[in-house]
Amino acid sequence: MAALAPPRPGRPFWPSRVSVRRRDSARGGTRKRIRTMSDIRHSLLRRDALSAAKEVLYHLDIYFSSQLQSVPLPIVDKGPIELLEEFVFQVPKERSGGGGGGSQTKRLSSLQELQLLEIMCNYFQEQSKDSVRQIIFSSLFSPQGNKADDSRMALLGKLVSMAIAICRVPVLECAASWLQRTPAVFCVRLAQALVEDYCSPVPGSIQTLRQIFSASPRFCCQFITAVTMLFDMSSDDLVPPPDLLEMVVSWIFEDPRLILITFLNTPIATGLPIGFLELTPLSGLIRWCVKAPLAYKRKKPSTSSALLNGKGLAKEAPEVSEKRDGQPLYSKLHLSVLQVLMMLQGHLSEKNLYGRLGLVPLDHVVSLVEDIGRLADELNPLNASKETELALDRLAQALQVAMASGALLWTREDLRTVCSRLPHNNLLQLVISGPVQQPAHTSLPPGFYPSIHTPPLGYPAHAALPAHPVQTFIPGMAFPYRPVR
């Protein structure tokens, strides 16, 4: 199939409304209404695959642009979806839910698929109305629960990958919205496709993905959320690749507010939908930081701490092992996450959600605590006391700051119950004991975790070492005591 001719300089890739009216008038009548989907389908059947795909996008652009003039959010009915599935995703119309025989799915050649991706990239780049772009993107790639979904997801992964490679910001912005309103299982599939494209095949390809940080922060935030869900460290295969980890840490360390972009720019109700990505990647990033010491200890061969050849010739240098395991990066990430948690109290108060919306879900924390306890038990024979201590320290810090800032809606009793089976850790015990209960605060709900800046239970109000003592030299006049240096 010959490549499509590029658009002539100075002329738009997609025909204007005026040129459409002129063309229709020349064919025998001024176009006042959009043709029915059946009429459009019959005309598309006479075209080759690429021109039909381009034409169906063009017709749907006119269709939804017309609807958006009368209603703010048009309903995408079955007709446009069937046209897209037949002429873009190459799924024949004679499909049925019963899975019977008949015609099989057509396939584009590699060259045709690349040309189709270019057509779609150009369309989204040149469509100036964001509302039209978003509804076309949603019509194309929202899962429908049928056999076209596999083709839909495969083409979406390639389209977003191309948009990253050539920096097509409108496509990335549409993908960010798609990630926000699509069930998480599909979001993870898209994240997996992008990781395979940019974190595996060619050394240095991660730099192409890294550059979109300044181009589309919204997409980066949603991508991090999906990636932390994909790589949950539940097995050695689900530990984040080193290049991906380094990129995510560099993004967040450069601007920790990146984590909050979706939350700050989304109208929020107190009840979040189940089965979708979280508003922030906070819970996933906390999981990474807390589980990392034990997950990498589990990932090492059992002989990693032994002598290399059994004859005492050499041992692996600790600093080399740390660098390979990415532990300095996880420490850097942990600091950034704590900084973001400390910002949250003001943002939650501004949205009138303080004490009403927990951005760190309770079930995620319960699952994390269970994983830490299980990992600590499994690694006990490997002498993982150092790694267990570090994991529990990070868990305690994250819980303390999250509860104090309102990101985690737990009481001290909840904390004691969930953490009761974990190995002993001094910092965690201090957090579990909690600060001294203050008088009721009007801005806090009953039983809410009070300020972290008060002394913990079991300690006197004034510590054993008082503040600077005062020594009186002249009656009635006090001087601060300054020790001799």
Short mmCIF file of C-alpha atoms in Angstrom, two decimals:
data_model
loop_
_atom_site.label_atom_id
_atom_site.label_comp_id
_atom_site.label_asym_id
_atom_site.label_seq_id
_atom_site.Cartn_x
_atom_site.Cartn_y
_atom_site.Cartn_z
CA MET A 1 0.00 0.00 0.00
CA ALA A 2 1.47 3.33 -1.01
CA ALA A 3 2.06 5.85 1.73
CA LEU A 4 -0.42 8.67 2.07
CA ALA A 5 0.70 11.89 0.48
CA PRO A 6 1.65 14.53 3.06
CA PRO A 7 -0.59 17.58 3.35
CA ARG A 8 0.31 20.53 1.17
CA PRO A 9 2.06 23.43 2.97
CA GLY A 10 -0.33 26.00 4.33
CA ARG A 11 -3.37 23.70 4.21
CA PRO A 12 -4.83 21.77 7.17
CA PHE A 13 -4.52 18.00 7.28
CA TRP A 14 -8.27 17.70 7.92
CA PRO A 15 -10.75 19.47 5.59
CA SER A 16 -12.53 22.48 7.00
CA ARG A 17 -16.28 22.68 7.48
CA VAL A 18 -16.55 25.18 4.60
CA SER A 19 -14.80 22.87 2.16
CA VAL A 20 -17.09 20.02 3.26
CA ARG A 21 -20.19 22.09 2.55
CA ARG A 22 -18.84 23.08 -0.85
CA ARG A 23 -18.01 19.50 -1.71
CA ASP A 24 -21.45 18.28 -0.64
CA SER A 25 -23.15 21.11 -2.53
CA ALA A 26 -21.29 20.18 -5.67
CA ARG A 27 -22.54 16.62 -5.26
CA GLY A 28 -26.13 17.75 -5.38
CA GLY A 29 -27.26 19.31 -2.14
CA THR A 30 -26.23 21.47 0.78
CA ARG A 31 -25.43 19.39 3.81
CA LYS A 32 -27.72 20.40 6.68
CA ARG A 33 -27.67 17.20 8.68
CA ILE A 34 -24.96 14.66 9.25
CA ARG A 35 -25.49 11.48 7.32
CA THR A 36 -26.66 8.42 9.18
CA MET A 37 -24.08 5.93 10.38
CA SER A 38 -25.45 3.39 7.91
CA ASP A 39 -24.83 5.76 4.98
CA ILE A 40 -21.33 6.49 6.21
CA ARG A 41 -20.59 2.77 6.55
CA HIS A 42 -21.66 2.02 2.98
CA SER A 43 -19.37 4.75 1.67
CA LEU A 44 -16.47 3.52 3.81
CA LEU A 45 -16.81 -0.05 2.52
CA ARG A 46 -15.75 1.16 -0.93
CA ARG A 47 -12.47 2.57 0.38
CA ASP A 48 -9.15 0.97 1.20
CA ALA A 49 -8.30 0.37 4.88
CA LEU A 50 -6.25 3.53 5.50
CA SER A 51 -8.48 6.00 3.72
CA ALA A 52 -11.54 4.45 5.41
CA ALA A 53 -9.91 4.87 8.84
CA LYS A 54 -9.06 8.48 8.06
CA GLU A 55 -12.57 9.14 6.73
CA VAL A 56 -14.32 7.64 9.77
CA LEU A 57 -12.31 9.91 12.07
CA TYR A 58 -13.30 12.85 9.91
CA HIS A 59 -17.02 11.96 10.00
CA LEU A 60 -16.98 11.42 13.76
CA ASP A 61 -15.21 14.74 14.22
CA ILE A 62 -18.14 16.47 12.48
CA TYR A 63 -20.68 14.31 14.30
CA PHE A 64 -19.40 15.09 17.81
CA SER A 65 -18.60 18.73 17.03
CA SER A 66 -22.23 19.18 16.07
CA GLN A 67 -23.46 17.46 19.23
CA LEU A 68 -21.18 19.54 21.46
CA GLN A 69 -22.86 22.69 20.22
CA SER A 70 -26.14 21.62 21.84
CA VAL A 71 -25.09 19.47 24.82
CA PRO A 72 -21.97 19.79 26.99
CA LEU A 73 -21.35 16.04 27.19
CA PRO A 74 -22.78 14.02 24.29
CA ILE A 75 -23.57 10.35 24.75
CA VAL A 76 -21.50 8.05 22.57
CA ASP A 77 -24.01 5.58 21.17
CA LYS A 78 -23.42 2.24 19.52
CA GLY A 79 -23.21 3.53 15.94
CA PRO A 80 -19.91 5.46 16.19
CA ILE A 81 -18.33 2.67 18.26
CA GLU A 82 -19.18 0.08 15.60
CA LEU A 83 -17.72 2.26 12.85
CA LEU A 84 -14.48 2.65 14.78
CA GLU A 85 -14.23 -1.05 15.54
CA GLU A 86 -14.83 -2.03 11.93
CA PHE A 87 -12.73 0.53 10.09
CA VAL A 88 -10.02 1.47 12.61
CA PHE A 89 -9.54 -1.70 14.65
CA GLN A 90 -10.41 -3.96 11.71
CA VAL A 91 -12.99 -6.05 13.63
CA PRO A 92 -15.72 -7.17 11.17
CA LYS A 93 -19.29 -6.07 11.79
CA GLU A 94 -20.59 -9.63 11.63
CA ARG A 95 -19.19 -10.38 15.09
CA SER A 96 -21.43 -11.79 17.81
CA GLY A 97 -21.09 -12.24 21.54
CA GLY A 98 -21.51 -16.00 21.14
CA GLY A 99 -18.09 -16.39 19.59
CA GLY A 100 -19.40 -18.18 16.49
CA GLY A 101 -17.61 -18.56 13.19
CA GLY A 102 -17.87 -16.36 10.16
CA SER A 103 -15.43 -13.69 9.09
CA GLN A 104 -12.20 -13.25 10.95
CA THR A 105 -10.47 -10.10 12.13
CA LYS A 106 -8.53 -8.40 9.34
CA ARG A 107 -5.00 -7.26 10.03
CA LEU A 108 -3.11 -4.27 8.72
CA SER A 109 0.45 -4.71 7.56
CA SER A 110 3.19 -3.15 9.69
CA LEU A 111 3.52 -0.26 7.25
CA GLN A 112 -0.24 0.33 7.16
CA GLU A 113 -0.38 0.29 10.97
CA LEU A 114 2.42 2.87 11.16
CA GLN A 115 0.56 5.05 8.65
CA LEU A 116 -2.64 4.69 10.67
CA LEU A 117 -0.82 5.80 13.82
CA GLU A 118 0.52 8.81 11.93
CA ILE A 119 -3.01 9.68 10.76
CA MET A 120 -4.32 9.51 14.33
CA CYS A 121 -1.41 11.53 15.76
CA ASN A 122 -1.95 14.22 13.13
CA TYR A 123 -5.67 14.33 13.83
CA PHE A 124 -5.27 14.86 17.58
CA GLN A 125 -2.47 17.36 17.02
CA GLU A 126 -4.49 19.49 14.60
CA GLN A 127 -7.88 19.33 16.34
CA SER A 128 -7.97 22.64 18.22
CA LYS A 129 -10.97 21.90 20.46
CA ASP A 130 -10.01 19.88 23.51
CA SER A 131 -13.59 18.69 24.11
CA VAL A 132 -13.74 17.15 20.61
CA ARG A 133 -10.30 15.56 21.02
CA GLN A 134 -11.29 14.02 24.32
CA ILE A 135 -14.57 12.53 23.14
CA ILE A 136 -12.98 11.09 19.97
CA PHE A 137 -10.14 9.59 22.03
CA SER A 138 -12.65 8.17 24.49
CA SER A 139 -14.76 6.73 21.66
CA LEU A 140 -11.67 5.11 20.18
CA PHE A 141 -10.13 3.58 23.27
CA SER A 142 -12.71 3.19 26.05
CA PRO A 143 -13.05 -0.58 26.69
CA GLN A 144 -16.39 -1.98 25.52
CA GLY A 145 -16.14 -5.48 26.97
CA ASN A 146 -15.97 -7.17 23.57
CA LYS A 147 -13.32 -8.86 21.48
CA ALA A 148 -12.31 -5.55 19.92
CA ASP A 149 -10.72 -4.55 23.25
CA ASP A 150 -7.50 -6.45 22.50
CA SER A 151 -7.05 -4.57 19.23
CA ARG A 152 -8.07 -1.36 20.96
CA MET A 153 -5.46 -1.72 23.70
CA ALA A 154 -2.70 -2.81 21.32
CA LEU A 155 -3.26 0.24 19.10
CA LEU A 156 -3.50 2.56 22.12
CA GLY A 157 -0.13 1.39 23.42
CA LYS A 158 1.50 2.02 20.04
CA LEU A 159 -0.19 5.42 19.66
CA VAL A 160 0.94 6.67 23.08
CA SER A 161 4.41 5.24 22.49
CA MET A 162 4.61 7.17 19.20
CA ALA A 163 3.31 10.33 20.89
CA ILE A 164 6.11 10.02 23.47
CA ALA A 165 8.72 9.50 20.76
CA ILE A 166 7.67 12.56 18.71
CA CYS A 167 6.32 14.60 21.67
CA ARG A 168 2.67 14.94 20.64
CA VAL A 169 1.32 16.67 23.74
CA PRO A 170 -2.41 16.56 22.78
CA VAL A 171 -2.23 12.76 22.55
CA LEU A 172 -0.50 12.55 25.94
CA GLU A 173 -3.10 14.82 27.51
CA CYS A 174 -5.89 12.66 26.11
CA ALA A 175 -4.10 9.57 27.43
CA ALA A 176 -3.87 11.20 30.88
CA SER A 177 -7.64 11.70 30.93
CA TRP A 178 -8.15 8.15 29.66
CA LEU A 179 -6.03 6.77 32.50
CA GLN A 180 -8.13 8.69 35.00
CA ARG A 181 -11.50 7.36 33.85
CA THR A 182 -10.65 3.81 32.74
CA PRO A 183 -10.63 0.70 34.98
CA ALA A 184 -7.20 0.12 36.46
CA VAL A 185 -6.72 -3.27 34.79
CA PHE A 186 -6.54 -1.56 31.39
CA CYS A 187 -4.35 1.27 32.73
CA VAL A 188 -1.82 -1.30 33.91
CA ARG A 189 -1.80 -2.86 30.43
CA LEU A 190 -0.94 0.50 28.89
CA ALA A 191 1.81 1.07 31.46
CA GLN A 192 3.22 -2.39 30.70
CA ALA A 193 3.34 -1.62 26.96
CA LEU A 194 5.20 1.65 27.54
CA VAL A 195 7.68 0.05 29.94
CA GLU A 196 8.39 -2.66 27.37
CA ASP A 197 8.97 -0.01 24.69
CA TYR A 198 11.20 2.33 26.68
CA CYS A 199 12.76 0.40 29.57
CA SER A 200 13.89 -2.82 27.92
CA PRO A 201 14.99 -2.98 24.31
CA VAL A 202 17.65 -0.35 23.58
CA PRO A 203 20.02 1.16 26.16
CA GLY A 204 19.28 4.84 26.59
CA SER A 205 15.72 4.69 25.22
CA ILE A 206 14.46 5.70 28.67
CA GLN A 207 15.75 9.22 27.91
CA THR A 208 12.97 9.63 25.33
CA LEU A 209 10.36 8.83 27.97
CA ARG A 210 12.10 11.04 30.55
CA GLN A 211 11.75 14.17 28.38
CA ILE A 212 7.94 14.24 28.55
CA PHE A 213 8.14 15.44 32.17
CA SER A 214 8.02 19.08 31.09
CA ALA A 215 5.71 18.43 28.12
CA SER A 216 2.81 16.71 29.93
CA PRO A 217 3.05 16.52 33.75
CA ARG A 218 -0.55 15.24 33.89
CA PHE A 219 0.39 12.19 31.88
CA CYS A 220 3.52 11.65 33.99
CA CYS A 221 1.45 11.68 37.20
CA GLN A 222 -1.02 9.13 35.84
CA PHE A 223 1.79 7.02 34.38
CA ILE A 224 3.52 6.86 37.79
CA THR A 225 0.24 5.79 39.42
CA ALA A 226 -0.23 2.98 36.89
CA VAL A 227 3.43 1.90 37.10
CA THR A 228 3.35 1.61 40.90
CA MET A 229 0.27 -0.55 40.56
CA LEU A 230 1.98 -2.73 37.93
CA PHE A 231 5.24 -3.20 39.87
CA ASP A 232 3.87 -3.96 43.33
CA MET A 233 6.98 -5.93 44.43
CA SER A 234 4.88 -9.01 45.15
CA SER A 235 7.46 -11.12 43.29
CA ASP A 236 10.95 -10.76 41.87
CA ASP A 237 9.50 -10.11 38.40
CA LEU A 238 7.43 -7.21 39.73
CA VAL A 239 10.30 -5.13 41.09
CA PRO A 240 10.59 -1.89 39.05
CA PRO A 241 13.40 -1.94 36.46
CA PRO A 242 16.40 0.23 37.44
CA ASP A 243 15.96 2.71 34.57
CA LEU A 244 12.27 3.16 35.34
CA LEU A 245 12.97 3.64 39.05
CA GLU A 246 15.68 6.22 38.39
CA MET A 247 13.40 8.16 36.02
CA VAL A 248 10.43 8.23 38.43
CA VAL A 249 12.64 9.32 41.33
CA SER A 250 14.23 12.08 39.25
CA TRP A 251 10.80 13.38 38.19
CA ILE A 252 9.46 13.46 41.75
CA PHE A 253 12.63 14.78 43.36
CA GLU A 254 12.75 17.62 40.83
CA ASP A 255 9.16 18.63 41.62
CA PRO A 256 7.35 16.66 44.36
CA ARG A 257 4.08 18.42 43.46
CA LEU A 258 3.96 16.25 40.35
CA ILE A 259 2.37 13.55 42.51
CA LEU A 260 -0.59 15.82 43.30
CA ILE A 261 -1.44 17.14 39.82
CA THR A 262 -4.45 14.88 39.26
CA PHE A 263 -5.77 15.49 42.78
CA LEU A 264 -5.41 19.27 42.57
CA ASN A 265 -7.05 19.53 39.13
CA THR A 266 -9.98 17.16 39.59
CA PRO A 267 -13.41 17.93 41.08
CA ILE A 268 -13.60 15.40 43.89
CA ALA A 269 -16.39 13.83 45.87
CA THR A 270 -15.61 12.05 49.13
CA GLY A 271 -16.38 8.64 47.61
CA LEU A 272 -13.89 7.50 44.97
CA PRO A 273 -14.90 4.89 42.36
CA ILE A 274 -13.69 1.35 43.01
CA GLY A 275 -11.49 -0.38 40.47
CA PHE A 276 -9.92 2.76 39.00
CA LEU A 277 -6.52 4.36 39.54
CA GLU A 278 -6.05 6.38 42.72
CA LEU A 279 -6.04 10.17 42.58
CA THR A 280 -2.34 10.14 43.49
CA PRO A 281 0.43 7.53 43.32
CA LEU A 282 1.15 8.06 47.03
CA SER A 283 0.11 4.62 48.24
CA GLY A 284 2.06 2.90 45.47
CA LEU A 285 5.18 4.97 46.15
CA ILE A 286 4.94 4.26 49.88
CA ARG A 287 4.75 0.57 49.00
CA TRP A 288 7.90 0.86 46.89
CA CYS A 289 9.88 2.63 49.62
CA VAL A 290 8.78 0.36 52.47
CA LYS A 291 9.04 -2.98 50.67
CA ALA A 292 12.25 -2.23 48.77
CA PRO A 293 14.79 -3.36 51.40
CA LEU A 294 13.09 -6.73 51.91
CA ALA A 295 12.10 -7.22 48.24
CA TYR A 296 15.69 -6.76 47.04
CA LYS A 297 17.00 -8.96 49.84
CA ARG A 298 14.62 -11.69 48.67
CA LYS A 299 15.68 -11.13 45.06
CA LYS A 300 19.36 -11.80 45.80
CA PRO A 301 20.67 -15.36 45.43
CA SER A 302 21.07 -17.11 48.73
CA THR A 303 24.82 -17.08 48.18
CA SER A 304 25.08 -13.34 47.62
CA SER A 305 26.49 -12.74 51.06
CA ALA A 306 28.79 -15.73 50.87
CA LEU A 307 32.24 -15.82 49.38
CA LEU A 308 32.26 -15.76 45.59
CA ASN A 309 33.91 -19.12 44.94
CA GLY A 310 33.74 -20.71 48.35
CA LYS A 311 37.49 -20.30 48.87
CA GLY A 312 37.50 -16.89 50.48
CA LEU A 313 38.84 -14.98 47.49
CA ALA A 314 36.55 -11.96 47.52
CA LYS A 315 33.26 -10.47 48.67
CA GLU A 316 30.93 -8.06 46.92
CA ALA A 317 31.58 -4.51 48.04
CA PRO A 318 28.62 -3.16 50.09
CA GLU A 319 28.50 0.10 48.15
CA VAL A 320 28.31 -1.81 44.84
CA SER A 321 25.46 -3.93 46.20
CA GLU A 322 23.59 -0.83 47.42
CA LYS A 323 23.92 0.89 44.06
CA ARG A 324 22.72 -2.19 42.19
CA ASP A 325 19.71 -2.56 44.49
CA GLY A 326 18.78 1.11 44.08
CA GLN A 327 18.58 1.70 47.83
CA PRO A 328 19.91 5.30 47.61
CA LEU A 329 17.14 6.00 45.08
CA TYR A 330 14.50 4.58 47.41
CA SER A 331 15.83 6.73 50.25
CA LYS A 332 15.57 9.79 48.00
CA LEU A 333 12.06 8.78 46.96
CA HIS A 334 11.01 8.22 50.58
CA LEU A 335 12.08 11.76 51.47
CA SER A 336 10.08 13.20 48.57
CA VAL A 337 6.97 11.21 49.55
CA LEU A 338 7.16 12.50 53.13
CA GLN A 339 7.48 16.06 51.81
CA VAL A 340 4.37 15.61 49.67
CA LEU A 341 2.42 14.17 52.60
CA MET A 342 3.31 17.23 54.65
CA MET A 343 1.89 19.48 51.89
CA LEU A 344 -1.42 17.68 51.83
CA GLN A 345 -3.05 19.11 54.95
CA GLY A 346 -3.32 22.58 53.38
CA HIS A 347 -4.59 21.25 50.06
CA LEU A 348 -7.21 19.03 51.72
CA SER A 349 -8.39 21.97 53.83
CA GLU A 350 -8.68 24.19 50.75
CA LYS A 351 -10.93 21.61 49.07
CA ASN A 352 -12.93 21.11 52.29
CA LEU A 353 -11.87 17.46 52.32
CA TYR A 354 -9.68 17.41 55.42
CA GLY A 355 -10.74 14.46 57.55
CA ARG A 356 -13.22 13.34 54.86
CA LEU A 357 -11.04 12.01 52.03
CA GLY A 358 -8.12 9.66 52.60
CA LEU A 359 -5.67 9.79 49.71
CA VAL A 360 -3.83 6.80 51.17
CA PRO A 361 -6.52 4.06 51.11
CA LEU A 362 -6.94 1.99 54.24
CA ASP A 363 -6.99 -1.34 52.42
CA HIS A 364 -3.69 -0.52 50.70
CA VAL A 365 -2.03 0.09 54.05
CA VAL A 366 -3.44 -3.12 55.53
CA SER A 367 -2.13 -5.07 52.54
CA LEU A 368 1.28 -3.40 52.85
CA VAL A 369 1.56 -4.24 56.54
CA GLU A 370 0.64 -7.87 55.84
CA ASP A 371 3.26 -8.04 53.06
CA ILE A 372 5.96 -6.63 55.33
CA GLY A 373 5.15 -9.16 58.07
CA ARG A 374 5.18 -12.03 55.58
CA LEU A 375 8.46 -10.93 53.97
CA ALA A 376 10.13 -10.48 57.35
CA ASP A 377 9.13 -14.03 58.31
CA GLU A 378 10.32 -15.50 55.01
CA LEU A 379 13.70 -13.76 55.15
CA ASN A 380 14.43 -14.46 58.79
CA PRO A 381 16.78 -17.38 57.94
CA LEU A 382 18.76 -15.04 55.67
CA ASN A 383 19.56 -12.73 58.55
CA ALA A 384 17.56 -9.80 57.20
CA SER A 385 17.34 -7.89 60.48
CA LYS A 386 18.95 -4.78 58.97
CA GLU A 387 16.53 -4.73 56.02
CA THR A 388 13.54 -5.40 58.26
CA GLU A 389 14.51 -2.53 60.55
CA LEU A 390 14.81 -0.13 57.59
CA ALA A 391 11.45 -1.22 56.16
CA LEU A 392 9.70 -0.75 59.50
CA ASP A 393 11.35 2.64 60.05
CA ARG A 394 10.04 3.85 56.69
CA LEU A 395 6.61 2.40 57.41
CA ALA A 396 6.46 4.19 60.76
CA GLN A 397 7.49 7.51 59.25
CA ALA A 398 4.99 7.23 56.39
CA LEU A 399 2.14 6.27 58.74
CA GLN A 400 2.90 9.04 61.19
CA VAL A 401 3.08 11.82 58.60
CA ALA A 402 0.11 10.48 56.57
CA MET A 403 -2.12 10.34 59.64
CA ALA A 404 -1.04 13.74 60.91
CA SER A 405 -1.65 15.39 57.53
CA GLY A 406 -5.06 13.80 57.00
CA ALA A 407 -4.01 11.60 54.08
CA LEU A 408 -4.66 8.43 56.11
CA LEU A 409 -7.91 8.38 58.11
CA TRP A 410 -6.90 6.06 60.93
CA THR A 411 -7.11 6.31 64.69
CA ARG A 412 -4.41 5.07 67.04
CA GLU A 413 -6.56 2.05 67.84
CA ASP A 414 -6.71 1.12 64.15
CA LEU A 415 -2.95 1.48 63.94
CA ARG A 416 -2.32 -0.74 66.96
CA THR A 417 -4.64 -3.44 65.63
CA VAL A 418 -3.15 -3.58 62.13
CA CYS A 419 0.51 -3.38 63.20
CA SER A 420 0.29 -5.70 66.20
CA ARG A 421 1.84 -8.68 64.41
CA LEU A 422 4.82 -6.87 62.93
CA PRO A 423 8.31 -7.42 64.37
CA HIS A 424 9.31 -5.01 67.12
CA ASN A 425 10.61 -1.64 65.95
CA ASN A 426 11.32 1.28 68.27
CA LEU A 427 10.09 4.00 65.92
CA LEU A 428 6.94 2.09 65.02
CA GLN A 429 6.18 1.52 68.71
CA LEU A 430 6.58 5.24 69.32
CA VAL A 431 4.09 6.02 66.53
CA ILE A 432 1.66 3.34 67.74
CA SER A 433 1.71 4.71 71.28
CA GLY A 434 0.72 8.04 69.79
CA PRO A 435 0.99 11.57 71.11
CA VAL A 436 -0.74 12.77 74.26
CA GLN A 437 -4.44 13.30 73.63
CA GLN A 438 -5.12 17.00 73.36
CA PRO A 439 -8.40 18.75 74.15
CA ALA A 440 -11.04 18.39 71.47
CA HIS A 441 -10.11 20.39 68.39
CA THR A 442 -12.96 21.91 66.40
CA SER A 443 -11.32 21.24 63.04
CA LEU A 444 -10.67 17.55 63.70
CA PRO A 445 -13.28 14.78 63.69
CA PRO A 446 -13.71 12.69 66.86
CA GLY A 447 -10.90 10.20 67.39
CA PHE A 448 -8.75 11.77 64.69
CA TYR A 449 -4.99 11.45 65.02
CA PRO A 450 -3.80 14.60 66.79
CA SER A 451 -0.75 16.70 66.03
CA ILE A 452 2.57 14.88 65.84
CA HIS A 453 4.34 17.69 67.66
CA THR A 454 3.17 16.66 71.14
CA PRO A 455 5.01 14.31 73.52
CA PRO A 456 4.10 10.61 73.19
CA LEU A 457 2.27 8.68 75.87
CA GLY A 458 4.37 7.50 78.77
CA TYR A 459 6.59 10.60 78.75
CA PRO A 460 6.22 13.48 81.22
CA ALA A 461 5.15 16.87 79.93
CA HIS A 462 8.64 18.16 80.78
CA ALA A 463 11.46 15.87 79.87
CA ALA A 464 14.23 14.91 82.28
CA LEU A 465 16.56 17.39 80.60
CA PRO A 466 14.92 20.80 81.08
CA ALA A 467 15.35 23.80 78.85
CA HIS A 468 18.18 26.21 79.63
CA PRO A 469 18.24 26.61 83.45
CA VAL A 470 18.34 30.05 84.97
CA GLN A 471 20.94 31.14 87.55
CA THR A 472 20.22 34.28 89.57
CA PHE A 473 23.14 36.61 90.28
CA ILE A 474 21.25 39.68 91.47
CA PRO A 475 17.98 39.31 93.31
CA GLY A 476 15.04 39.93 91.02
CA MET A 477 17.12 39.74 87.83
CA ALA A 478 17.49 36.52 85.85
CA PHE A 479 20.25 35.75 83.40
CA PRO A 480 20.27 32.81 81.03
CA TYR A 481 22.85 30.26 81.88
CA ARG A 482 25.47 29.79 79.23
CA PRO A 483 27.86 26.87 79.66
CA VAL A 484 31.59 27.51 79.32
CA ARG A 485 32.86 26.28 75.91
#
